[in-house]
């Protein structure tokens, strides 16, 4: 009477889980139809609720740690809206002068940089001329020199070793880094830049998953961990235990990088709950 997925631990180069038969990591959330589909997912026991705990911008926080860029570190340490803070940097305005459109462009930049976004790709996403997209990227790198240094050092390391490493020392091999074909080599370089970021985030949530059952048990809670969707863990929880479960889940996830590594920025977790998966967000 329950729906089960199958997880592949080596589902990607970076170490993220992939989910098959069915793929429960690919249920849409940003569209009306997707949200309607999520209404179909609910706890399997009467009087229980679903609780979703989501790492807040974990990959950007990992990037801040890896690059040690002063601007990114300051934004996260001061608990600023990272996309608004980036917009203020890129446009050279005060934080309270950032418009919604500036923030939208900065958000695309922040996530695009992680995946090696080119001016061509950014122009397509933002529906702007390629020349303008190039100017945005140049302004971004001018404001965040630590990120440029991280990217250059990571590419150099990958060319030398044939792999890159997550914060925890797990290796992500990049065999195509020595390709003579420029397009393939450039793609491998983008993989090399992204792998320590996405791979470290994957390591952190897996560590949280390992610690979670004993943390819930020690707290005398009955919550069950049901699903992992990249940066999110989904639980079913007795309604009477929701508040205490929120506290334990949050603490466990926020401390998942310790004691092996202490990040230079805090890790935060956003938690929601409801009668179905749609209501948790």
PDB file of C-alpha atoms in Angstrom:
ATOM      1  CA  UNK A   1       0.000   0.000   0.000  1.00  0.00           C
ATOM      2  CA  UNK A   2       2.991   2.327  -0.311  1.00  0.00           C
ATOM      3  CA  UNK A   3       4.924   3.807  -3.203  1.00  0.00           C
ATOM      4  CA  UNK A   4       8.644   2.988  -3.148  1.00  0.00           C
ATOM      5  CA  UNK A   5      11.487   4.354  -5.242  1.00  0.00           C
ATOM      6  CA  UNK A   6      14.939   2.855  -5.861  1.00  0.00           C
ATOM      7  CA  UNK A   7      17.992   4.987  -5.169  1.00  0.00           C
ATOM      8  CA  UNK A   8      21.297   4.735  -7.014  1.00  0.00           C
ATOM      9  CA  UNK A   9      24.157   5.898  -4.782  1.00  0.00           C
ATOM     10  CA  UNK A  10      26.439   6.368  -7.785  1.00  0.00           C
ATOM     11  CA  UNK A  11      23.729   8.025  -9.838  1.00  0.00           C
ATOM     12  CA  UNK A  12      25.886  10.975 -10.855  1.00  0.00           C
ATOM     13  CA  UNK A  13      29.528  12.015 -11.163  1.00  0.00           C
ATOM     14  CA  UNK A  14      29.169  14.312  -8.149  1.00  0.00           C
ATOM     15  CA  UNK A  15      27.780  11.639  -5.813  1.00  0.00           C
ATOM     16  CA  UNK A  16      24.170  12.786  -5.745  1.00  0.00           C
ATOM     17  CA  UNK A  17      21.535  10.093  -5.441  1.00  0.00           C
ATOM     18  CA  UNK A  18      19.413   9.402  -8.480  1.00  0.00           C
ATOM     19  CA  UNK A  19      15.921   7.944  -8.135  1.00  0.00           C
ATOM     20  CA  UNK A  20      14.214   5.471 -10.489  1.00  0.00           C
ATOM     21  CA  UNK A  21      11.088   3.348 -10.809  1.00  0.00           C
ATOM     22  CA  UNK A  22       9.540   5.855 -10.149  1.00  0.00           C
ATOM     23  CA  UNK A  23      11.781   8.916 -10.120  1.00  0.00           C
ATOM     24  CA  UNK A  24      10.494  10.726  -7.019  1.00  0.00           C
ATOM     25  CA  UNK A  25      13.199  13.391  -7.255  1.00  0.00           C
ATOM     26  CA  UNK A  26      11.606  14.825 -10.377  1.00  0.00           C
ATOM     27  CA  UNK A  27       8.100  15.716  -9.199  1.00  0.00           C
ATOM     28  CA  UNK A  28       7.598  19.368 -10.275  1.00  0.00           C
ATOM     29  CA  UNK A  29       7.143  22.098  -7.668  1.00  0.00           C
ATOM     30  CA  UNK A  30       7.205  25.384  -9.618  1.00  0.00           C
ATOM     31  CA  UNK A  31       4.096  24.778 -11.761  1.00  0.00           C
ATOM     32  CA  UNK A  32       0.411  24.522 -10.850  1.00  0.00           C
ATOM     33  CA  UNK A  33       0.231  21.024 -12.326  1.00  0.00           C
ATOM     34  CA  UNK A  34       3.304  19.951 -10.343  1.00  0.00           C
ATOM     35  CA  UNK A  35       1.820  21.246  -7.099  1.00  0.00           C
ATOM     36  CA  UNK A  36      -1.410  19.374  -7.853  1.00  0.00           C
ATOM     37  CA  UNK A  37       0.605  16.166  -8.353  1.00  0.00           C
ATOM     38  CA  UNK A  38       2.299  16.695  -4.978  1.00  0.00           C
ATOM     39  CA  UNK A  39      -1.109  16.829  -3.281  1.00  0.00           C
ATOM     40  CA  UNK A  40      -1.343  13.080  -4.045  1.00  0.00           C
ATOM     41  CA  UNK A  41       1.622  12.345  -1.723  1.00  0.00           C
ATOM     42  CA  UNK A  42       0.609  12.083   1.926  1.00  0.00           C
ATOM     43  CA  UNK A  43       1.565  10.205   5.098  1.00  0.00           C
ATOM     44  CA  UNK A  44       0.481   6.585   5.222  1.00  0.00           C
ATOM     45  CA  UNK A  45      -0.874   6.647   8.779  1.00  0.00           C
ATOM     46  CA  UNK A  46      -3.954   8.416  10.158  1.00  0.00           C
ATOM     47  CA  UNK A  47      -3.033  11.385  12.360  1.00  0.00           C
ATOM     48  CA  UNK A  48       0.427  11.755  10.811  1.00  0.00           C
ATOM     49  CA  UNK A  49       1.747  14.638   8.663  1.00  0.00           C
ATOM     50  CA  UNK A  50       4.522  15.093   6.113  1.00  0.00           C
ATOM     51  CA  UNK A  51       7.479  17.284   7.120  1.00  0.00           C
ATOM     52  CA  UNK A  52       9.981  18.607   4.580  1.00  0.00           C
ATOM     53  CA  UNK A  53      13.405  19.886   5.670  1.00  0.00           C
ATOM     54  CA  UNK A  54      15.373  21.683   2.981  1.00  0.00           C
ATOM     55  CA  UNK A  55      18.956  22.964   3.133  1.00  0.00           C
ATOM     56  CA  UNK A  56      18.880  26.686   2.361  1.00  0.00           C
ATOM     57  CA  UNK A  57      21.132  27.511  -0.615  1.00  0.00           C
ATOM     58  CA  UNK A  58      23.570  24.783   0.415  1.00  0.00           C
ATOM     59  CA  UNK A  59      25.573  24.824  -2.824  1.00  0.00           C
ATOM     60  CA  UNK A  60      26.176  28.580  -2.645  1.00  0.00           C
ATOM     61  CA  UNK A  61      27.235  28.182   0.982  1.00  0.00           C
ATOM     62  CA  UNK A  62      29.670  25.442  -0.039  1.00  0.00           C
ATOM     63  CA  UNK A  63      30.980  27.721  -2.799  1.00  0.00           C
ATOM     64  CA  UNK A  64      31.504  30.477  -0.219  1.00  0.00           C
ATOM     65  CA  UNK A  65      33.509  28.028   1.925  1.00  0.00           C
ATOM     66  CA  UNK A  66      35.595  26.655  -0.959  1.00  0.00           C
ATOM     67  CA  UNK A  67      36.346  30.041  -2.508  1.00  0.00           C
ATOM     68  CA  UNK A  68      36.703  31.929   0.807  1.00  0.00           C
ATOM     69  CA  UNK A  69      35.465  34.953  -1.112  1.00  0.00           C
ATOM     70  CA  UNK A  70      35.029  37.831   1.387  1.00  0.00           C
ATOM     71  CA  UNK A  71      31.831  39.136  -0.232  1.00  0.00           C
ATOM     72  CA  UNK A  72      30.053  35.774  -0.194  1.00  0.00           C
ATOM     73  CA  UNK A  73      31.282  34.946   3.307  1.00  0.00           C
ATOM     74  CA  UNK A  74      30.068  38.276   4.667  1.00  0.00           C
ATOM     75  CA  UNK A  75      26.620  37.906   3.070  1.00  0.00           C
ATOM     76  CA  UNK A  76      26.025  34.459   4.575  1.00  0.00           C
ATOM     77  CA  UNK A  77      27.515  35.316   7.966  1.00  0.00           C
ATOM     78  CA  UNK A  78      25.223  38.351   8.181  1.00  0.00           C
ATOM     79  CA  UNK A  79      22.229  36.239   7.123  1.00  0.00           C
ATOM     80  CA  UNK A  80      21.562  38.480   4.133  1.00  0.00           C
ATOM     81  CA  UNK A  81      19.368  37.588   1.174  1.00  0.00           C
ATOM     82  CA  UNK A  82      22.245  36.214  -0.945  1.00  0.00           C
ATOM     83  CA  UNK A  83      20.661  37.097  -4.299  1.00  0.00           C
ATOM     84  CA  UNK A  84      19.905  40.652  -3.184  1.00  0.00           C
ATOM     85  CA  UNK A  85      23.443  40.945  -1.783  1.00  0.00           C
ATOM     86  CA  UNK A  86      24.864  39.728  -5.109  1.00  0.00           C
ATOM     87  CA  UNK A  87      22.698  42.223  -7.003  1.00  0.00           C
ATOM     88  CA  UNK A  88      23.984  45.041  -4.778  1.00  0.00           C
ATOM     89  CA  UNK A  89      27.562  43.984  -5.559  1.00  0.00           C
ATOM     90  CA  UNK A  90      27.091  43.532  -9.309  1.00  0.00           C
ATOM     91  CA  UNK A  91      25.114  46.743  -9.826  1.00  0.00           C
ATOM     92  CA  UNK A  92      27.134  48.748  -7.296  1.00  0.00           C
ATOM     93  CA  UNK A  93      24.095  49.923  -5.316  1.00  0.00           C
ATOM     94  CA  UNK A  94      23.045  49.778  -1.658  1.00  0.00           C
ATOM     95  CA  UNK A  95      21.162  46.679  -0.515  1.00  0.00           C
ATOM     96  CA  UNK A  96      17.942  48.643  -0.001  1.00  0.00           C
ATOM     97  CA  UNK A  97      18.136  49.921  -3.598  1.00  0.00           C
ATOM     98  CA  UNK A  98      18.040  46.462  -5.173  1.00  0.00           C
ATOM     99  CA  UNK A  99      14.950  45.980  -7.349  1.00  0.00           C
ATOM    100  CA  UNK A 100      13.129  42.704  -7.973  1.00  0.00           C
ATOM    101  CA  UNK A 101      14.516  42.604 -11.518  1.00  0.00           C
ATOM    102  CA  UNK A 102      18.081  43.123 -10.250  1.00  0.00           C
ATOM    103  CA  UNK A 103      17.581  40.301  -7.752  1.00  0.00           C
ATOM    104  CA  UNK A 104      16.169  38.005 -10.466  1.00  0.00           C
ATOM    105  CA  UNK A 105      19.244  38.502 -12.652  1.00  0.00           C
ATOM    106  CA  UNK A 106      21.579  38.045  -9.677  1.00  0.00           C
ATOM    107  CA  UNK A 107      19.837  34.771  -8.770  1.00  0.00           C
ATOM    108  CA  UNK A 108      20.366  33.426 -12.289  1.00  0.00           C
ATOM    109  CA  UNK A 109      24.013  34.538 -12.076  1.00  0.00           C
ATOM    110  CA  UNK A 110      24.578  32.893  -8.688  1.00  0.00           C
ATOM    111  CA  UNK A 111      23.298  29.509  -9.804  1.00  0.00           C
ATOM    112  CA  UNK A 112      24.658  29.837 -13.329  1.00  0.00           C
ATOM    113  CA  UNK A 113      28.212  30.401 -12.102  1.00  0.00           C
ATOM    114  CA  UNK A 114      28.105  27.082 -10.213  1.00  0.00           C
ATOM    115  CA  UNK A 115      27.315  25.263 -13.459  1.00  0.00           C
ATOM    116  CA  UNK A 116      29.761  27.211 -15.609  1.00  0.00           C
ATOM    117  CA  UNK A 117      27.158  29.319 -17.367  1.00  0.00           C
ATOM    118  CA  UNK A 118      28.461  30.942 -20.575  1.00  0.00           C
ATOM    119  CA  UNK A 119      27.364  34.372 -21.872  1.00  0.00           C
ATOM    120  CA  UNK A 120      25.400  32.521 -24.567  1.00  0.00           C
ATOM    121  CA  UNK A 121      23.576  30.370 -22.008  1.00  0.00           C
ATOM    122  CA  UNK A 122      22.917  33.308 -19.676  1.00  0.00           C
ATOM    123  CA  UNK A 123      21.594  35.402 -22.572  1.00  0.00           C
ATOM    124  CA  UNK A 124      19.132  32.634 -23.471  1.00  0.00           C
ATOM    125  CA  UNK A 125      17.946  32.304 -19.866  1.00  0.00           C
ATOM    126  CA  UNK A 126      17.460  36.016 -19.299  1.00  0.00           C
ATOM    127  CA  UNK A 127      16.286  36.780 -22.861  1.00  0.00           C
ATOM    128  CA  UNK A 128      18.914  39.512 -23.225  1.00  0.00           C
ATOM    129  CA  UNK A 129      21.680  40.200 -25.803  1.00  0.00           C
ATOM    130  CA  UNK A 130      24.800  38.056 -25.398  1.00  0.00           C
ATOM    131  CA  UNK A 131      26.951  41.179 -25.023  1.00  0.00           C
ATOM    132  CA  UNK A 132      24.867  42.267 -22.025  1.00  0.00           C
ATOM    133  CA  UNK A 133      25.090  38.790 -20.495  1.00  0.00           C
ATOM    134  CA  UNK A 134      28.884  38.897 -20.877  1.00  0.00           C
ATOM    135  CA  UNK A 135      28.949  42.233 -19.012  1.00  0.00           C
ATOM    136  CA  UNK A 136      26.934  40.738 -16.136  1.00  0.00           C
ATOM    137  CA  UNK A 137      29.337  37.801 -15.825  1.00  0.00           C
ATOM    138  CA  UNK A 138      32.369  40.109 -15.916  1.00  0.00           C
ATOM    139  CA  UNK A 139      30.816  42.356 -13.252  1.00  0.00           C
ATOM    140  CA  UNK A 140      30.076  39.284 -11.102  1.00  0.00           C
ATOM    141  CA  UNK A 141      33.653  38.032 -11.260  1.00  0.00           C
ATOM    142  CA  UNK A 142      35.018  41.527 -10.608  1.00  0.00           C
ATOM    143  CA  UNK A 143      33.000  41.667  -7.371  1.00  0.00           C
ATOM    144  CA  UNK A 144      33.804  38.090  -6.313  1.00  0.00           C
ATOM    145  CA  UNK A 145      37.512  37.518  -7.120  1.00  0.00           C
ATOM    146  CA  UNK A 146      37.670  34.571  -4.713  1.00  0.00           C
ATOM    147  CA  UNK A 147      35.317  32.637  -6.982  1.00  0.00           C
ATOM    148  CA  UNK A 148      37.562  33.294  -9.992  1.00  0.00           C
ATOM    149  CA  UNK A 149      40.569  32.034  -8.023  1.00  0.00           C
ATOM    150  CA  UNK A 150      38.628  28.921  -6.928  1.00  0.00           C
ATOM    151  CA  UNK A 151      37.631  28.149 -10.531  1.00  0.00           C
ATOM    152  CA  UNK A 152      41.164  28.600 -11.860  1.00  0.00           C
ATOM    153  CA  UNK A 153      42.748  26.518  -9.083  1.00  0.00           C
ATOM    154  CA  UNK A 154      40.159  23.750  -9.465  1.00  0.00           C
ATOM    155  CA  UNK A 155      40.672  23.505 -13.232  1.00  0.00           C
ATOM    156  CA  UNK A 156      44.445  23.398 -12.735  1.00  0.00           C
ATOM    157  CA  UNK A 157      44.082  20.646 -10.100  1.00  0.00           C
ATOM    158  CA  UNK A 158      41.775  18.616 -12.366  1.00  0.00           C
ATOM    159  CA  UNK A 159      44.182  18.872 -15.312  1.00  0.00           C
ATOM    160  CA  UNK A 160      47.045  17.753 -13.075  1.00  0.00           C
ATOM    161  CA  UNK A 161      45.292  14.904 -11.201  1.00  0.00           C
ATOM    162  CA  UNK A 162      42.378  13.870 -13.401  1.00  0.00           C
ATOM    163  CA  UNK A 163      39.965  14.292 -10.501  1.00  0.00           C
ATOM    164  CA  UNK A 164      38.693  16.843  -7.985  1.00  0.00           C
ATOM    165  CA  UNK A 165      37.707  16.378  -4.327  1.00  0.00           C
ATOM    166  CA  UNK A 166      34.782  17.281  -2.134  1.00  0.00           C
ATOM    167  CA  UNK A 167      35.290  19.017   1.213  1.00  0.00           C
ATOM    168  CA  UNK A 168      35.407  15.559   2.808  1.00  0.00           C
ATOM    169  CA  UNK A 169      38.082  14.240   0.448  1.00  0.00           C
ATOM    170  CA  UNK A 170      35.825  12.115  -1.770  1.00  0.00           C
ATOM    171  CA  UNK A 171      37.211  12.052  -5.302  1.00  0.00           C
ATOM    172  CA  UNK A 172      35.127  12.890  -8.356  1.00  0.00           C
ATOM    173  CA  UNK A 173      36.969  11.737 -11.475  1.00  0.00           C
ATOM    174  CA  UNK A 174      36.913  13.904 -14.597  1.00  0.00           C
ATOM    175  CA  UNK A 175      38.422  11.680 -17.333  1.00  0.00           C
ATOM    176  CA  UNK A 176      37.557  14.045 -20.191  1.00  0.00           C
ATOM    177  CA  UNK A 177      39.663  16.855 -18.716  1.00  0.00           C
ATOM    178  CA  UNK A 178      42.561  15.895 -21.026  1.00  0.00           C
ATOM    179  CA  UNK A 179      40.448  15.837 -24.199  1.00  0.00           C
ATOM    180  CA  UNK A 180      41.938  17.547 -27.266  1.00  0.00           C
ATOM    181  CA  UNK A 181      38.466  18.488 -28.481  1.00  0.00           C
ATOM    182  CA  UNK A 182      37.900  22.004 -27.037  1.00  0.00           C
ATOM    183  CA  UNK A 183      34.138  21.563 -26.530  1.00  0.00           C
ATOM    184  CA  UNK A 184      34.589  18.320 -24.578  1.00  0.00           C
ATOM    185  CA  UNK A 185      37.484  19.751 -22.579  1.00  0.00           C
ATOM    186  CA  UNK A 186      35.494  22.878 -21.679  1.00  0.00           C
ATOM    187  CA  UNK A 187      32.560  20.741 -20.572  1.00  0.00           C
ATOM    188  CA  UNK A 188      34.921  18.655 -18.389  1.00  0.00           C
ATOM    189  CA  UNK A 189      36.320  21.844 -16.863  1.00  0.00           C
ATOM    190  CA  UNK A 190      32.785  22.977 -15.970  1.00  0.00           C
ATOM    191  CA  UNK A 191      32.203  19.543 -14.417  1.00  0.00           C
ATOM    192  CA  UNK A 192      35.417  19.902 -12.412  1.00  0.00           C
ATOM    193  CA  UNK A 193      34.326  23.298 -11.047  1.00  0.00           C
ATOM    194  CA  UNK A 194      30.848  22.058 -10.124  1.00  0.00           C
ATOM    195  CA  UNK A 195      31.742  18.634  -8.674  1.00  0.00           C
ATOM    196  CA  UNK A 196      33.344  19.818  -5.375  1.00  0.00           C
ATOM    197  CA  UNK A 197      30.339  22.101  -4.797  1.00  0.00           C
ATOM    198  CA  UNK A 198      27.506  19.724  -5.631  1.00  0.00           C
ATOM    199  CA  UNK A 199      29.498  16.746  -4.334  1.00  0.00           C
ATOM    200  CA  UNK A 200      30.118  18.364  -0.938  1.00  0.00           C
ATOM    201  CA  UNK A 201      26.413  19.208  -0.659  1.00  0.00           C
ATOM    202  CA  UNK A 202      25.616  15.563  -1.463  1.00  0.00           C
ATOM    203  CA  UNK A 203      28.091  14.397   1.199  1.00  0.00           C
ATOM    204  CA  UNK A 204      26.533  16.681   3.811  1.00  0.00           C
ATOM    205  CA  UNK A 205      22.964  15.462   3.304  1.00  0.00           C
ATOM    206  CA  UNK A 206      24.097  11.810   3.256  1.00  0.00           C
ATOM    207  CA  UNK A 207      25.880  12.385   6.578  1.00  0.00           C
ATOM    208  CA  UNK A 208      22.661  13.900   7.931  1.00  0.00           C
ATOM    209  CA  UNK A 209      20.710  10.836   6.747  1.00  0.00           C
ATOM    210  CA  UNK A 210      23.129   8.522   8.540  1.00  0.00           C
ATOM    211  CA  UNK A 211      22.799  10.459  11.809  1.00  0.00           C
ATOM    212  CA  UNK A 212      19.050  11.023  11.595  1.00  0.00           C
ATOM    213  CA  UNK A 213      17.569   7.672  12.774  1.00  0.00           C
ATOM    214  CA  UNK A 214      19.612   7.590  15.992  1.00  0.00           C
ATOM    215  CA  UNK A 215      18.930  11.303  16.646  1.00  0.00           C
ATOM    216  CA  UNK A 216      15.162  10.720  16.382  1.00  0.00           C
ATOM    217  CA  UNK A 217      15.391   7.567  18.495  1.00  0.00           C
ATOM    218  CA  UNK A 218      17.401   9.275  21.256  1.00  0.00           C
ATOM    219  CA  UNK A 219      14.798  12.062  21.364  1.00  0.00           C
ATOM    220  CA  UNK A 220      12.025   9.487  21.777  1.00  0.00           C
ATOM    221  CA  UNK A 221      10.373  10.534  18.512  1.00  0.00           C
ATOM    222  CA  UNK A 222       8.465   8.313  16.083  1.00  0.00           C
ATOM    223  CA  UNK A 223       9.144  10.237  12.867  1.00  0.00           C
ATOM    224  CA  UNK A 224      10.266   8.222   9.841  1.00  0.00           C
ATOM    225  CA  UNK A 225      12.564   9.451   7.091  1.00  0.00           C
ATOM    226  CA  UNK A 226      10.841   8.697   3.787  1.00  0.00           C
ATOM    227  CA  UNK A 227      12.597  10.418   0.941  1.00  0.00           C
ATOM    228  CA  UNK A 228      15.655  12.396  -0.127  1.00  0.00           C
ATOM    229  CA  UNK A 229      15.309  14.910  -2.935  1.00  0.00           C
ATOM    230  CA  UNK A 230      18.844  16.288  -3.360  1.00  0.00           C
ATOM    231  CA  UNK A 231      18.878  19.054  -0.697  1.00  0.00           C
ATOM    232  CA  UNK A 232      15.610  18.032   0.971  1.00  0.00           C
ATOM    233  CA  UNK A 233      14.592  15.281   3.393  1.00  0.00           C
ATOM    234  CA  UNK A 234      10.950  14.256   3.686  1.00  0.00           C
ATOM    235  CA  UNK A 235       9.553  12.666   6.853  1.00  0.00           C
ATOM    236  CA  UNK A 236       6.225  11.405   8.111  1.00  0.00           C
ATOM    237  CA  UNK A 237       5.570  12.588  11.651  1.00  0.00           C
ATOM    238  CA  UNK A 238       2.814  12.122  14.274  1.00  0.00           C
ATOM    239  CA  UNK A 239       0.949  15.444  14.421  1.00  0.00           C
ATOM    240  CA  UNK A 240       1.576  15.688  18.175  1.00  0.00           C
ATOM    241  CA  UNK A 241       5.374  15.466  17.656  1.00  0.00           C
ATOM    242  CA  UNK A 242       5.800  18.001  14.840  1.00  0.00           C
ATOM    243  CA  UNK A 243       7.458  20.792  16.840  1.00  0.00           C
ATOM    244  CA  UNK A 244       9.947  18.533  18.631  1.00  0.00           C
ATOM    245  CA  UNK A 245      10.736  16.718  15.365  1.00  0.00           C
ATOM    246  CA  UNK A 246      11.406  20.036  13.610  1.00  0.00           C
ATOM    247  CA  UNK A 247      13.982  20.873  16.269  1.00  0.00           C
ATOM    248  CA  UNK A 248      15.812  17.517  16.101  1.00  0.00           C
ATOM    249  CA  UNK A 249      15.787  17.358  12.290  1.00  0.00           C
ATOM    250  CA  UNK A 250      17.053  20.921  11.979  1.00  0.00           C
ATOM    251  CA  UNK A 251      19.886  20.420  14.500  1.00  0.00           C
ATOM    252  CA  UNK A 252      20.964  17.135  12.901  1.00  0.00           C
ATOM    253  CA  UNK A 253      21.042  18.577   9.388  1.00  0.00           C
ATOM    254  CA  UNK A 254      22.793  21.788  10.421  1.00  0.00           C
ATOM    255  CA  UNK A 255      25.548  19.844  12.217  1.00  0.00           C
ATOM    256  CA  UNK A 256      26.041  17.243   9.467  1.00  0.00           C
ATOM    257  CA  UNK A 257      29.351  18.736   8.289  1.00  0.00           C
ATOM    258  CA  UNK A 258      30.815  18.365  11.801  1.00  0.00           C
ATOM    259  CA  UNK A 259      33.098  17.140  13.234  1.00  0.00           C
ATOM    260  CA  UNK A 260      34.917  16.255  10.010  1.00  0.00           C
ATOM    261  CA  UNK A 261      34.805  19.782   8.594  1.00  0.00           C
ATOM    262  CA  UNK A 262      33.786  23.137   9.986  1.00  0.00           C
ATOM    263  CA  UNK A 263      32.402  25.346   7.234  1.00  0.00           C
ATOM    264  CA  UNK A 264      33.244  29.038   7.128  1.00  0.00           C
ATOM    265  CA  UNK A 265      29.541  29.899   6.827  1.00  0.00           C
ATOM    266  CA  UNK A 266      26.527  28.655   8.813  1.00  0.00           C
ATOM    267  CA  UNK A 267      24.266  25.953   7.395  1.00  0.00           C
ATOM    268  CA  UNK A 268      20.563  26.665   7.742  1.00  0.00           C
ATOM    269  CA  UNK A 269      17.491  24.488   7.163  1.00  0.00           C
ATOM    270  CA  UNK A 270      13.995  25.531   6.093  1.00  0.00           C
ATOM    271  CA  UNK A 271      11.201  23.300   7.426  1.00  0.00           C
ATOM    272  CA  UNK A 272       7.533  23.050   6.478  1.00  0.00           C
ATOM    273  CA  UNK A 273       4.809  20.502   7.170  1.00  0.00           C
ATOM    274  CA  UNK A 274       1.288  19.649   6.117  1.00  0.00           C
ATOM    275  CA  UNK A 275      -1.180  16.926   5.216  1.00  0.00           C
ATOM    276  CA  UNK A 276       0.436  16.430   1.805  1.00  0.00           C
ATOM    277  CA  UNK A 277       3.745  17.118   0.076  1.00  0.00           C
ATOM    278  CA  UNK A 278       2.430  20.261  -1.601  1.00  0.00           C
ATOM    279  CA  UNK A 279       1.526  21.817   1.758  1.00  0.00           C
ATOM    280  CA  UNK A 280       5.063  21.361   3.107  1.00  0.00           C
ATOM    281  CA  UNK A 281       6.400  24.116   0.783  1.00  0.00           C
TER     282      UNK A 281
END
